[in-house]
Coordinates of C-alpha atoms in Angstrom, one line a residue:
Chain Q
G1 CA 96.3 -51.6 28.1
E2 CA 99.3 -53.9 28.4
N3 CA 102.5 -53.0 26.5
V4 CA 105.3 -55.5 26.2
E5 CA 108.8 -54.4 25.0
Q6 CA 111.4 -56.9 24.0
H7 CA 115.1 -56.5 23.7
P8 CA 117.3 -57.0 21.8
S9 CA 115.7 -57.3 18.4
T10 CA 118.6 -59.4 17.1
L11 CA 121.1 -61.5 19.0
S12 CA 124.1 -63.3 17.6
V13 CA 125.9 -65.8 19.8
Q14 CA 128.6 -68.3 19.4
E15 CA 127.6 -71.9 19.8
G16 CA 128.0 -73.0 23.4
D17 CA 127.6 -69.5 24.8
S18 CA 124.5 -68.2 26.6
A19 CA 121.7 -66.0 25.2
V20 CA 119.5 -63.7 27.2
I21 CA 116.4 -61.9 26.0
K22 CA 114.6 -59.4 28.2
C23 CA 111.0 -58.2 28.2
T24 CA 109.3 -55.5 30.2
Y25 CA 105.6 -55.1 30.7
S26 CA 103.5 -52.1 31.7
D27 CA 100.5 -53.6 33.5
S28 CA 101.4 -54.6 37.1
A29 CA 98.3 -56.9 37.1
S30 CA 99.9 -59.2 34.4
N31 CA 100.3 -62.7 35.8
Y32 CA 101.1 -65.1 33.0
F33 CA 104.3 -64.8 30.9
P34 CA 104.8 -67.4 28.1
W35 CA 107.8 -67.6 25.7
Y36 CA 107.3 -68.8 22.1
K37 CA 109.9 -69.9 19.6
Q38 CA 109.3 -69.6 15.9
E39 CA 111.6 -71.3 13.4
L40 CA 111.9 -69.9 9.9
G41 CA 108.6 -70.6 8.0
K42 CA 107.1 -72.4 11.0
R43 CA 104.4 -71.7 13.5
P44 CA 105.2 -70.3 17.0
Q45 CA 105.5 -73.0 19.7
L46 CA 105.6 -72.6 23.4
I47 CA 109.0 -73.3 25.0
I48 CA 108.4 -72.2 28.5
D49 CA 106.0 -70.1 30.6
I50 CA 105.9 -68.7 34.1
R51 CA 103.2 -67.4 36.4
S52 CA 103.5 -64.5 38.7
N53 CA 103.6 -66.6 41.9
V54 CA 107.0 -68.0 40.7
G55 CA 110.3 -66.2 40.4
E56 CA 112.1 -68.7 38.2
K57 CA 111.5 -71.7 36.1
K58 CA 113.9 -74.1 34.3
D59 CA 113.5 -76.7 31.7
Q60 CA 116.9 -78.2 30.7
R61 CA 118.9 -75.5 28.9
I62 CA 116.1 -72.9 29.1
A63 CA 115.1 -70.8 32.1
V64 CA 112.8 -67.9 32.6
T65 CA 113.1 -65.4 35.5
L66 CA 110.5 -62.9 36.6
N67 CA 110.9 -59.7 38.5
K68 CA 107.4 -58.4 39.4
T69 CA 108.7 -55.4 41.2
A70 CA 110.6 -54.2 38.2
K71 CA 108.0 -55.6 35.8
H72 CA 110.4 -57.5 33.6
F73 CA 111.1 -61.1 32.7
S74 CA 113.9 -62.8 30.9
L75 CA 114.6 -65.9 28.8
H76 CA 118.0 -67.6 29.4
I77 CA 119.3 -70.2 27.0
T78 CA 122.5 -71.9 28.0
E79 CA 124.9 -73.9 25.9
T80 CA 123.3 -72.6 22.7
Q81 CA 123.2 -74.9 19.7
P82 CA 122.5 -74.2 16.0
E83 CA 119.0 -75.5 16.4
D84 CA 118.3 -72.6 18.9
S85 CA 118.4 -70.2 15.9
A86 CA 114.9 -68.8 15.6
V87 CA 112.7 -65.9 16.5
Y88 CA 111.7 -65.8 20.2
F89 CA 108.6 -64.0 21.4
C90 CA 107.7 -63.1 24.9
A91 CA 104.1 -62.4 25.9
A92 CA 102.1 -61.2 28.9
S93 CA 98.5 -61.8 30.0
R94 CA 96.8 -60.3 32.9
A95 CA 94.2 -61.6 35.2
H96 CA 90.6 -60.6 34.4
S97 CA 91.5 -59.8 30.8
W98 CA 89.7 -62.9 29.8
G99 CA 92.0 -64.1 27.1
K100 CA 94.0 -61.1 25.9
L101 CA 97.6 -61.9 25.2
Q102 CA 100.2 -59.2 24.4
F103 CA 103.3 -60.2 22.5
G104 CA 106.7 -58.5 22.3
A105 CA 108.1 -57.7 18.8
G106 CA 110.4 -60.7 18.8
T107 CA 114.1 -61.4 19.0
Q108 CA 116.0 -63.0 16.1
V109 CA 118.6 -65.3 17.6
V110 CA 121.4 -66.6 15.4
V111 CA 123.7 -69.2 16.8
T112 CA 127.0 -69.4 14.8
P113 CA 129.0 -72.7 14.9
Chain V
E1 CA 96.5 -86.3 15.3
A2 CA 95.8 -83.3 17.5
Q3 CA 96.1 -80.2 15.4
V4 CA 94.9 -76.8 14.4
T5 CA 94.2 -76.3 10.7
Q6 CA 93.7 -73.2 8.7
N7 CA 92.5 -72.7 5.1
P8 CA 93.6 -71.4 2.8
R9 CA 97.3 -71.4 3.5
Y10 CA 97.9 -68.7 0.8
L11 CA 95.6 -66.2 -0.6
I12 CA 96.0 -63.3 -3.0
T13 CA 92.9 -61.1 -3.4
V14 CA 91.8 -57.6 -4.4
T15 CA 90.6 -54.7 -2.3
G16 CA 87.0 -55.0 -1.2
K17 CA 86.4 -58.7 -2.0
K18 CA 85.1 -60.4 1.0
L19 CA 87.0 -63.4 2.3
T20 CA 87.0 -65.9 5.1
V21 CA 89.9 -67.8 6.6
T22 CA 88.8 -70.9 8.4
C23 CA 90.3 -72.3 11.5
S24 CA 89.5 -75.6 13.1
Q25 CA 90.8 -77.6 16.0
N26 CA 90.2 -81.1 17.1
M27 CA 91.4 -80.9 20.7
N28 CA 88.1 -79.8 22.2
H29 CA 89.8 -76.6 23.3
E30 CA 87.6 -73.9 24.9
Y31 CA 89.8 -71.0 23.9
M32 CA 90.7 -69.8 20.4
S33 CA 92.4 -66.7 19.0
W34 CA 93.5 -65.0 15.9
Y35 CA 96.8 -63.2 15.4
R36 CA 98.5 -61.3 12.6
Q37 CA 102.2 -61.3 12.3
D38 CA 104.0 -58.4 10.6
P39 CA 107.8 -57.8 10.5
G40 CA 109.0 -55.8 13.5
L41 CA 105.6 -55.9 15.2
G42 CA 105.5 -59.4 16.5
L43 CA 102.2 -61.2 16.9
R44 CA 99.2 -58.9 17.4
Q45 CA 95.9 -60.3 18.7
I46 CA 92.9 -59.7 16.5
Y47 CA 90.0 -61.5 18.3
Y48 CA 89.7 -64.2 20.8
S49 CA 87.0 -66.5 22.0
M50 CA 86.6 -68.0 25.4
N51 CA 83.9 -70.4 24.4
V52 CA 81.0 -70.9 21.9
E53 CA 79.2 -67.6 21.3
V54 CA 81.7 -65.7 23.4
T55 CA 84.1 -63.5 21.5
D56 CA 86.0 -60.4 22.3
K57 CA 88.4 -57.9 20.6
G58 CA 92.1 -58.1 20.8
D59 CA 94.4 -55.2 20.1
V60 CA 93.8 -54.9 16.3
P61 CA 90.2 -55.8 15.6
E62 CA 89.4 -53.1 13.1
G63 CA 88.4 -54.5 9.7
Y64 CA 87.9 -58.1 11.0
K65 CA 84.9 -60.1 12.2
V66 CA 84.8 -63.5 13.8
S67 CA 82.2 -66.0 14.9
R68 CA 82.2 -69.0 17.2
K69 CA 79.1 -71.1 16.5
E70 CA 80.8 -74.4 17.2
K71 CA 83.6 -75.2 19.6
R72 CA 85.9 -76.5 17.0
N73 CA 85.7 -73.7 14.4
F74 CA 86.7 -70.0 14.6
P75 CA 86.6 -68.4 11.2
L76 CA 88.1 -64.9 10.5
I77 CA 86.1 -62.8 8.1
L78 CA 87.4 -59.8 6.2
E79 CA 84.3 -58.0 4.9
S80 CA 86.2 -55.5 2.7
P81 CA 89.9 -56.3 2.7
S82 CA 92.4 -53.5 2.2
P83 CA 96.1 -53.6 1.4
N84 CA 97.1 -52.9 5.0
Q85 CA 95.6 -56.2 5.9
T86 CA 98.3 -58.0 3.9
S87 CA 99.9 -60.1 6.6
L88 CA 100.6 -63.6 7.9
Y89 CA 97.7 -64.8 10.0
F90 CA 97.7 -67.4 12.7
C91 CA 94.9 -69.1 14.5
A92 CA 95.6 -70.7 17.9
S93 CA 93.7 -72.8 20.4
S94 CA 94.2 -73.6 24.1
P95 CA 92.4 -75.6 26.8
F96 CA 91.8 -72.3 28.5
S97 CA 93.2 -68.8 28.3
Y98 CA 96.3 -69.0 30.6
N99 CA 97.8 -72.0 29.0
E100 CA 99.9 -73.1 26.1
Q101 CA 98.4 -72.0 22.8
F102 CA 98.7 -74.4 19.8
F103 CA 99.1 -72.5 16.6
G104 CA 97.9 -73.4 13.2
P105 CA 100.2 -73.4 10.2
G106 CA 99.4 -69.8 9.2
T107 CA 97.7 -68.1 6.3
R108 CA 99.6 -65.7 4.1
L109 CA 97.2 -63.1 2.8
T110 CA 98.0 -60.5 0.1
V111 CA 95.5 -57.8 -0.7
L112 CA 96.2 -55.9 -3.9

């Protein structure tokens, strides 16, 4: 089955700096890669997703890149702000798995003013 | 308001006492799923449903049952709960499987 590894497990950045979280996946047939943000005590919420026919996707300060050959995808947050502090989860889903979604273990991001 | 609801939000129970956590969505979504969240392990999928009467196992289905008799409801059943099922549980729904999932508020379950 699919296995998703996420690094680092914790990330501390200065406000205004960039943050990068990387995930690797094992199943080359995976084709959908969402990122979820979970603030303390809240439910996960989708922040961005990418499909395997696209190499990069941006949404304001957030971007995701996908390298299918190397089987990894990364979340980039630029100009970090204190409200970016949260746990971020990557996930992967493969075609013909009919609904299975494999999450990474999460990255705790702390943005210090 | 479009939402996913779960009940109860908090539950403390004892080993072996059957329980059901309800999940309901009002967005007419085809896809629903259950996850458990444990520290250091992220979100692990328990069961999912592509449509009414269509359910399948996720990565950690042991000790759980689900049913999807109506489109809006997807209850999670623990027939004989054990302490290792102590966790934070999330239900989620989506228009279809490869799309944004909308999560419920979570149910914190403690099994003594």
